[in-house]
């Protein structure tokens, strides 16, 4: 799962609105991560059901594979959260600097 930051085309870059979008996206990812992580209740429910209806090596292989995928997904989600924080904050700072420079150019031309 790879996030294409060029698709996150934030128009206008109002800081408070953009930070709201960032907070919302990160919140959604954190809730998804909590559902996927191996110590989360949803994951434990799947393992409990597998234990109740399944036995043997196949069940153990299923649970081990499920854990591996869950750990991998948690890492991917954490990376997305980190990147969203970094990208959006950098974008806001760059846009703010662009506005300041444009204002400086306009002010000196008068």
JSON list of N, CA, C and O in Angstrom, two decimals, residues 1-5 25-26 29-30 32-33 36-37 68-84:
[
{"chain": "A", "resi": 1, "resn": "UNK", "atom": "N", "xyz": [0.85, -1.17, 0.00]},
{"chain": "A", "resi": 1, "resn": "UNK", "atom": "CA", "xyz": [0.00, 0.00, 0.00]},
{"chain": "A", "resi": 1, "resn": "UNK", "atom": "C", "xyz": [0.90, 1.23, 0.00]},
{"chain": "A", "resi": 1, "resn": "UNK", "atom": "O", "xyz": [1.65, 1.45, 0.93]},
{"chain": "A", "resi": 2, "resn": "UNK", "atom": "N", "xyz": [0.83, 2.00, -1.05]},
{"chain": "A", "resi": 2, "resn": "UNK", "atom": "CA", "xyz": [1.67, 3.18, -1.20]},
{"chain": "A", "resi": 2, "resn": "UNK", "atom": "C", "xyz": [0.77, 4.38, -1.41]},
{"chain": "A", "resi": 2, "resn": "UNK", "atom": "O", "xyz": [-0.15, 4.34, -2.22]},
{"chain": "A", "resi": 3, "resn": "UNK", "atom": "N", "xyz": [1.05, 5.44, -0.70]},
{"chain": "A", "resi": 3, "resn": "UNK", "atom": "CA", "xyz": [0.24, 6.66, -0.79]},
{"chain": "A", "resi": 3, "resn": "UNK", "atom": "C", "xyz": [0.93, 7.61, -1.75]},
{"chain": "A", "resi": 3, "resn": "UNK", "atom": "O", "xyz": [2.11, 7.90, -1.61]},
{"chain": "A", "resi": 4, "resn": "UNK", "atom": "N", "xyz": [0.20, 8.06, -2.77]},
{"chain": "A", "resi": 4, "resn": "UNK", "atom": "CA", "xyz": [0.74, 9.00, -3.73]},
{"chain": "A", "resi": 4, "resn": "UNK", "atom": "C", "xyz": [0.39, 10.41, -3.26]},
{"chain": "A", "resi": 4, "resn": "UNK", "atom": "O", "xyz": [-0.75, 10.86, -3.37]},
{"chain": "A", "resi": 5, "resn": "UNK", "atom": "N", "xyz": [1.38, 11.11, -2.72]},
{"chain": "A", "resi": 5, "resn": "UNK", "atom": "CA", "xyz": [1.14, 12.43, -2.14]},
{"chain": "A", "resi": 5, "resn": "UNK", "atom": "C", "xyz": [0.76, 13.46, -3.19]},
{"chain": "A", "resi": 5, "resn": "UNK", "atom": "O", "xyz": [0.17, 14.47, -2.86]},
{"chain": "A", "resi": 25, "resn": "UNK", "atom": "N", "xyz": [-7.46, 12.47, 8.68]},
{"chain": "A", "resi": 25, "resn": "UNK", "atom": "CA", "xyz": [-6.81, 11.35, 8.00]},
{"chain": "A", "resi": 25, "resn": "UNK", "atom": "C", "xyz": [-6.01, 10.50, 8.98]},
{"chain": "A", "resi": 25, "resn": "UNK", "atom": "O", "xyz": [-6.09, 9.27, 8.96]},
{"chain": "A", "resi": 26, "resn": "UNK", "atom": "N", "xyz": [-5.26, 11.16, 9.84]},
{"chain": "A", "resi": 26, "resn": "UNK", "atom": "CA", "xyz": [-4.44, 10.44, 10.81]},
{"chain": "A", "resi": 26, "resn": "UNK", "atom": "C", "xyz": [-5.33, 9.68, 11.79]},
{"chain": "A", "resi": 26, "resn": "UNK", "atom": "O", "xyz": [-5.05, 8.53, 12.14]},
{"chain": "A", "resi": 29, "resn": "UNK", "atom": "N", "xyz": [-6.56, 6.56, 10.12]},
{"chain": "A", "resi": 29, "resn": "UNK", "atom": "CA", "xyz": [-5.49, 5.57, 10.03]},
{"chain": "A", "resi": 29, "resn": "UNK", "atom": "C", "xyz": [-5.19, 4.95, 11.39]},
{"chain": "A", "resi": 29, "resn": "UNK", "atom": "O", "xyz": [-4.93, 3.74, 11.49]},
{"chain": "A", "resi": 30, "resn": "UNK", "atom": "N", "xyz": [-5.23, 5.75, 12.44]},
{"chain": "A", "resi": 30, "resn": "UNK", "atom": "CA", "xyz": [-4.99, 5.21, 13.79]},
{"chain": "A", "resi": 30, "resn": "UNK", "atom": "C", "xyz": [-6.09, 4.22, 14.20]},
{"chain": "A", "resi": 30, "resn": "UNK", "atom": "O", "xyz": [-5.80, 3.18, 14.79]},
{"chain": "A", "resi": 32, "resn": "UNK", "atom": "N", "xyz": [-7.86, 2.42, 12.09]},
{"chain": "A", "resi": 32, "resn": "UNK", "atom": "CA", "xyz": [-7.61, 1.24, 11.28]},
{"chain": "A", "resi": 32, "resn": "UNK", "atom": "C", "xyz": [-6.47, 0.42, 11.88]},
{"chain": "A", "resi": 32, "resn": "UNK", "atom": "O", "xyz": [-6.57, -0.80, 12.00]},
{"chain": "A", "resi": 33, "resn": "UNK", "atom": "N", "xyz": [-5.41, 1.09, 12.27]},
{"chain": "A", "resi": 33, "resn": "UNK", "atom": "CA", "xyz": [-4.26, 0.40, 12.88]},
{"chain": "A", "resi": 33, "resn": "UNK", "atom": "C", "xyz": [-4.69, -0.34, 14.15]},
{"chain": "A", "resi": 33, "resn": "UNK", "atom": "O", "xyz": [-4.27, -1.48, 14.38]},
{"chain": "A", "resi": 36, "resn": "UNK", "atom": "N", "xyz": [-6.26, -3.57, 13.35]},
{"chain": "A", "resi": 36, "resn": "UNK", "atom": "CA", "xyz": [-5.37, -4.56, 12.72]},
{"chain": "A", "resi": 36, "resn": "UNK", "atom": "C", "xyz": [-4.34, -5.12, 13.68]},
{"chain": "A", "resi": 36, "resn": "UNK", "atom": "O", "xyz": [-3.96, -6.28, 13.57]},
{"chain": "A", "resi": 37, "resn": "UNK", "atom": "N", "xyz": [-3.90, -4.34, 14.64]},
{"chain": "A", "resi": 37, "resn": "UNK", "atom": "CA", "xyz": [-2.76, -4.75, 15.48]},
{"chain": "A", "resi": 37, "resn": "UNK", "atom": "C", "xyz": [-3.06, -6.03, 16.26]},
{"chain": "A", "resi": 37, "resn": "UNK", "atom": "O", "xyz": [-4.20, -6.28, 16.66]},
{"chain": "A", "resi": 68, "resn": "UNK", "atom": "N", "xyz": [1.67, -12.18, 10.98]},
{"chain": "A", "resi": 68, "resn": "UNK", "atom": "CA", "xyz": [2.69, -11.58, 10.12]},
{"chain": "A", "resi": 68, "resn": "UNK", "atom": "C", "xyz": [2.09, -10.47, 9.26]},
{"chain": "A", "resi": 68, "resn": "UNK", "atom": "O", "xyz": [2.67, -9.39, 9.13]},
{"chain": "A", "resi": 69, "resn": "UNK", "atom": "N", "xyz": [0.93, -10.72, 8.70]},
{"chain": "A", "resi": 69, "resn": "UNK", "atom": "CA", "xyz": [0.27, -9.72, 7.86]},
{"chain": "A", "resi": 69, "resn": "UNK", "atom": "C", "xyz": [-0.15, -8.52, 8.72]},
{"chain": "A", "resi": 69, "resn": "UNK", "atom": "O", "xyz": [0.02, -7.36, 8.31]},
{"chain": "A", "resi": 70, "resn": "UNK", "atom": "N", "xyz": [-0.67, -8.78, 9.90]},
{"chain": "A", "resi": 70, "resn": "UNK", "atom": "CA", "xyz": [-1.10, -7.69, 10.78]},
{"chain": "A", "resi": 70, "resn": "UNK", "atom": "C", "xyz": [0.09, -6.82, 11.18]},
{"chain": "A", "resi": 70, "resn": "UNK", "atom": "O", "xyz": [-0.01, -5.58, 11.15]},
{"chain": "A", "resi": 71, "resn": "UNK", "atom": "N", "xyz": [1.21, -7.43, 11.52]},
{"chain": "A", "resi": 71, "resn": "UNK", "atom": "CA", "xyz": [2.40, -6.66, 11.89]},
{"chain": "A", "resi": 71, "resn": "UNK", "atom": "C", "xyz": [2.89, -5.82, 10.71]},
{"chain": "A", "resi": 71, "resn": "UNK", "atom": "O", "xyz": [3.28, -4.66, 10.88]},
{"chain": "A", "resi": 72, "resn": "UNK", "atom": "N", "xyz": [2.85, -6.40, 9.53]},
{"chain": "A", "resi": 72, "resn": "UNK", "atom": "CA", "xyz": [3.26, -5.67, 8.33]},
{"chain": "A", "resi": 72, "resn": "UNK", "atom": "C", "xyz": [2.33, -4.49, 8.06]},
{"chain": "A", "resi": 72, "resn": "UNK", "atom": "O", "xyz": [2.78, -3.37, 7.76]},
{"chain": "A", "resi": 73, "resn": "UNK", "atom": "N", "xyz": [1.03, -4.70, 8.19]},
{"chain": "A", "resi": 73, "resn": "UNK", "atom": "CA", "xyz": [0.07, -3.62, 7.96]},
{"chain": "A", "resi": 73, "resn": "UNK", "atom": "C", "xyz": [0.22, -2.51, 8.99]},
{"chain": "A", "resi": 73, "resn": "UNK", "atom": "O", "xyz": [0.09, -1.33, 8.65]},
{"chain": "A", "resi": 74, "resn": "UNK", "atom": "N", "xyz": [0.48, -2.86, 10.23]},
{"chain": "A", "resi": 74, "resn": "UNK", "atom": "CA", "xyz": [0.69, -1.84, 11.27]},
{"chain": "A", "resi": 74, "resn": "UNK", "atom": "C", "xyz": [1.90, -0.98, 10.91]},
{"chain": "A", "resi": 74, "resn": "UNK", "atom": "O", "xyz": [1.87, 0.24, 11.04]},
{"chain": "A", "resi": 75, "resn": "UNK", "atom": "N", "xyz": [2.97, -1.61, 10.42]},
{"chain": "A", "resi": 75, "resn": "UNK", "atom": "CA", "xyz": [4.16, -0.85, 10.00]},
{"chain": "A", "resi": 75, "resn": "UNK", "atom": "C", "xyz": [3.83, 0.09, 8.84]},
{"chain": "A", "resi": 75, "resn": "UNK", "atom": "O", "xyz": [4.26, 1.24, 8.83]},
{"chain": "A", "resi": 76, "resn": "UNK", "atom": "N", "xyz": [3.06, -0.39, 7.89]},
{"chain": "A", "resi": 76, "resn": "UNK", "atom": "CA", "xyz": [2.68, 0.44, 6.74]},
{"chain": "A", "resi": 76, "resn": "UNK", "atom": "C", "xyz": [1.82, 1.61, 7.19]},
{"chain": "A", "resi": 76, "resn": "UNK", "atom": "O", "xyz": [2.04, 2.76, 6.77]},
{"chain": "A", "resi": 77, "resn": "UNK", "atom": "N", "xyz": [0.86, 1.35, 8.06]},
{"chain": "A", "resi": 77, "resn": "UNK", "atom": "CA", "xyz": [-0.01, 2.41, 8.55]},
{"chain": "A", "resi": 77, "resn": "UNK", "atom": "C", "xyz": [0.80, 3.44, 9.35]},
{"chain": "A", "resi": 77, "resn": "UNK", "atom": "O", "xyz": [0.61, 4.65, 9.19]},
{"chain": "A", "resi": 78, "resn": "UNK", "atom": "N", "xyz": [1.71, 2.96, 10.20]},
{"chain": "A", "resi": 78, "resn": "UNK", "atom": "CA", "xyz": [2.56, 3.89, 10.95]},
{"chain": "A", "resi": 78, "resn": "UNK", "atom": "C", "xyz": [3.40, 4.76, 10.03]},
{"chain": "A", "resi": 78, "resn": "UNK", "atom": "O", "xyz": [3.58, 5.95, 10.27]},
{"chain": "A", "resi": 79, "resn": "UNK", "atom": "N", "xyz": [3.91, 4.16, 8.95]},
{"chain": "A", "resi": 79, "resn": "UNK", "atom": "CA", "xyz": [4.69, 4.93, 7.98]},
{"chain": "A", "resi": 79, "resn": "UNK", "atom": "C", "xyz": [3.82, 5.98, 7.29]},
{"chain": "A", "resi": 79, "resn": "UNK", "atom": "O", "xyz": [4.27, 7.11, 7.08]},
{"chain": "A", "resi": 80, "resn": "UNK", "atom": "N", "xyz": [2.59, 5.61, 6.96]},
{"chain": "A", "resi": 80, "resn": "UNK", "atom": "CA", "xyz": [1.67, 6.58, 6.35]},
{"chain": "A", "resi": 80, "resn": "UNK", "atom": "C", "xyz": [1.38, 7.74, 7.30]},
{"chain": "A", "resi": 80, "resn": "UNK", "atom": "O", "xyz": [1.36, 8.90, 6.88]},
{"chain": "A", "resi": 81, "resn": "UNK", "atom": "N", "xyz": [1.17, 7.42, 8.57]},
{"chain": "A", "resi": 81, "resn": "UNK", "atom": "CA", "xyz": [0.90, 8.47, 9.56]},
{"chain": "A", "resi": 81, "resn": "UNK", "atom": "C", "xyz": [2.09, 9.41, 9.65]},
{"chain": "A", "resi": 81, "resn": "UNK", "atom": "O", "xyz": [1.93, 10.64, 9.63]},
{"chain": "A", "resi": 82, "resn": "UNK", "atom": "N", "xyz": [3.28, 8.85, 9.73]},
{"chain": "A", "resi": 82, "resn": "UNK", "atom": "CA", "xyz": [4.50, 9.67, 9.80]},
{"chain": "A", "resi": 82, "resn": "UNK", "atom": "C", "xyz": [4.64, 10.53, 8.55]},
{"chain": "A", "resi": 82, "resn": "UNK", "atom": "O", "xyz": [4.92, 11.73, 8.64]},
{"chain": "A", "resi": 83, "resn": "UNK", "atom": "N", "xyz": [4.40, 9.94, 7.39]},
{"chain": "A", "resi": 83, "resn": "UNK", "atom": "CA", "xyz": [4.53, 10.68, 6.13]},
{"chain": "A", "resi": 83, "resn": "UNK", "atom": "C", "xyz": [3.47, 11.78, 6.01]},
{"chain": "A", "resi": 83, "resn": "UNK", "atom": "O", "xyz": [3.76, 12.86, 5.51]},
{"chain": "A", "resi": 84, "resn": "UNK", "atom": "N", "xyz": [2.26, 11.50, 6.45]},
{"chain": "A", "resi": 84, "resn": "UNK", "atom": "CA", "xyz": [1.21, 12.53, 6.40]},
{"chain": "A", "resi": 84, "resn": "UNK", "atom": "C", "xyz": [1.57, 13.71, 7.28]},
{"chain": "A", "resi": 84, "resn": "UNK", "atom": "O", "xyz": [1.35, 14.86, 6.89]}
]
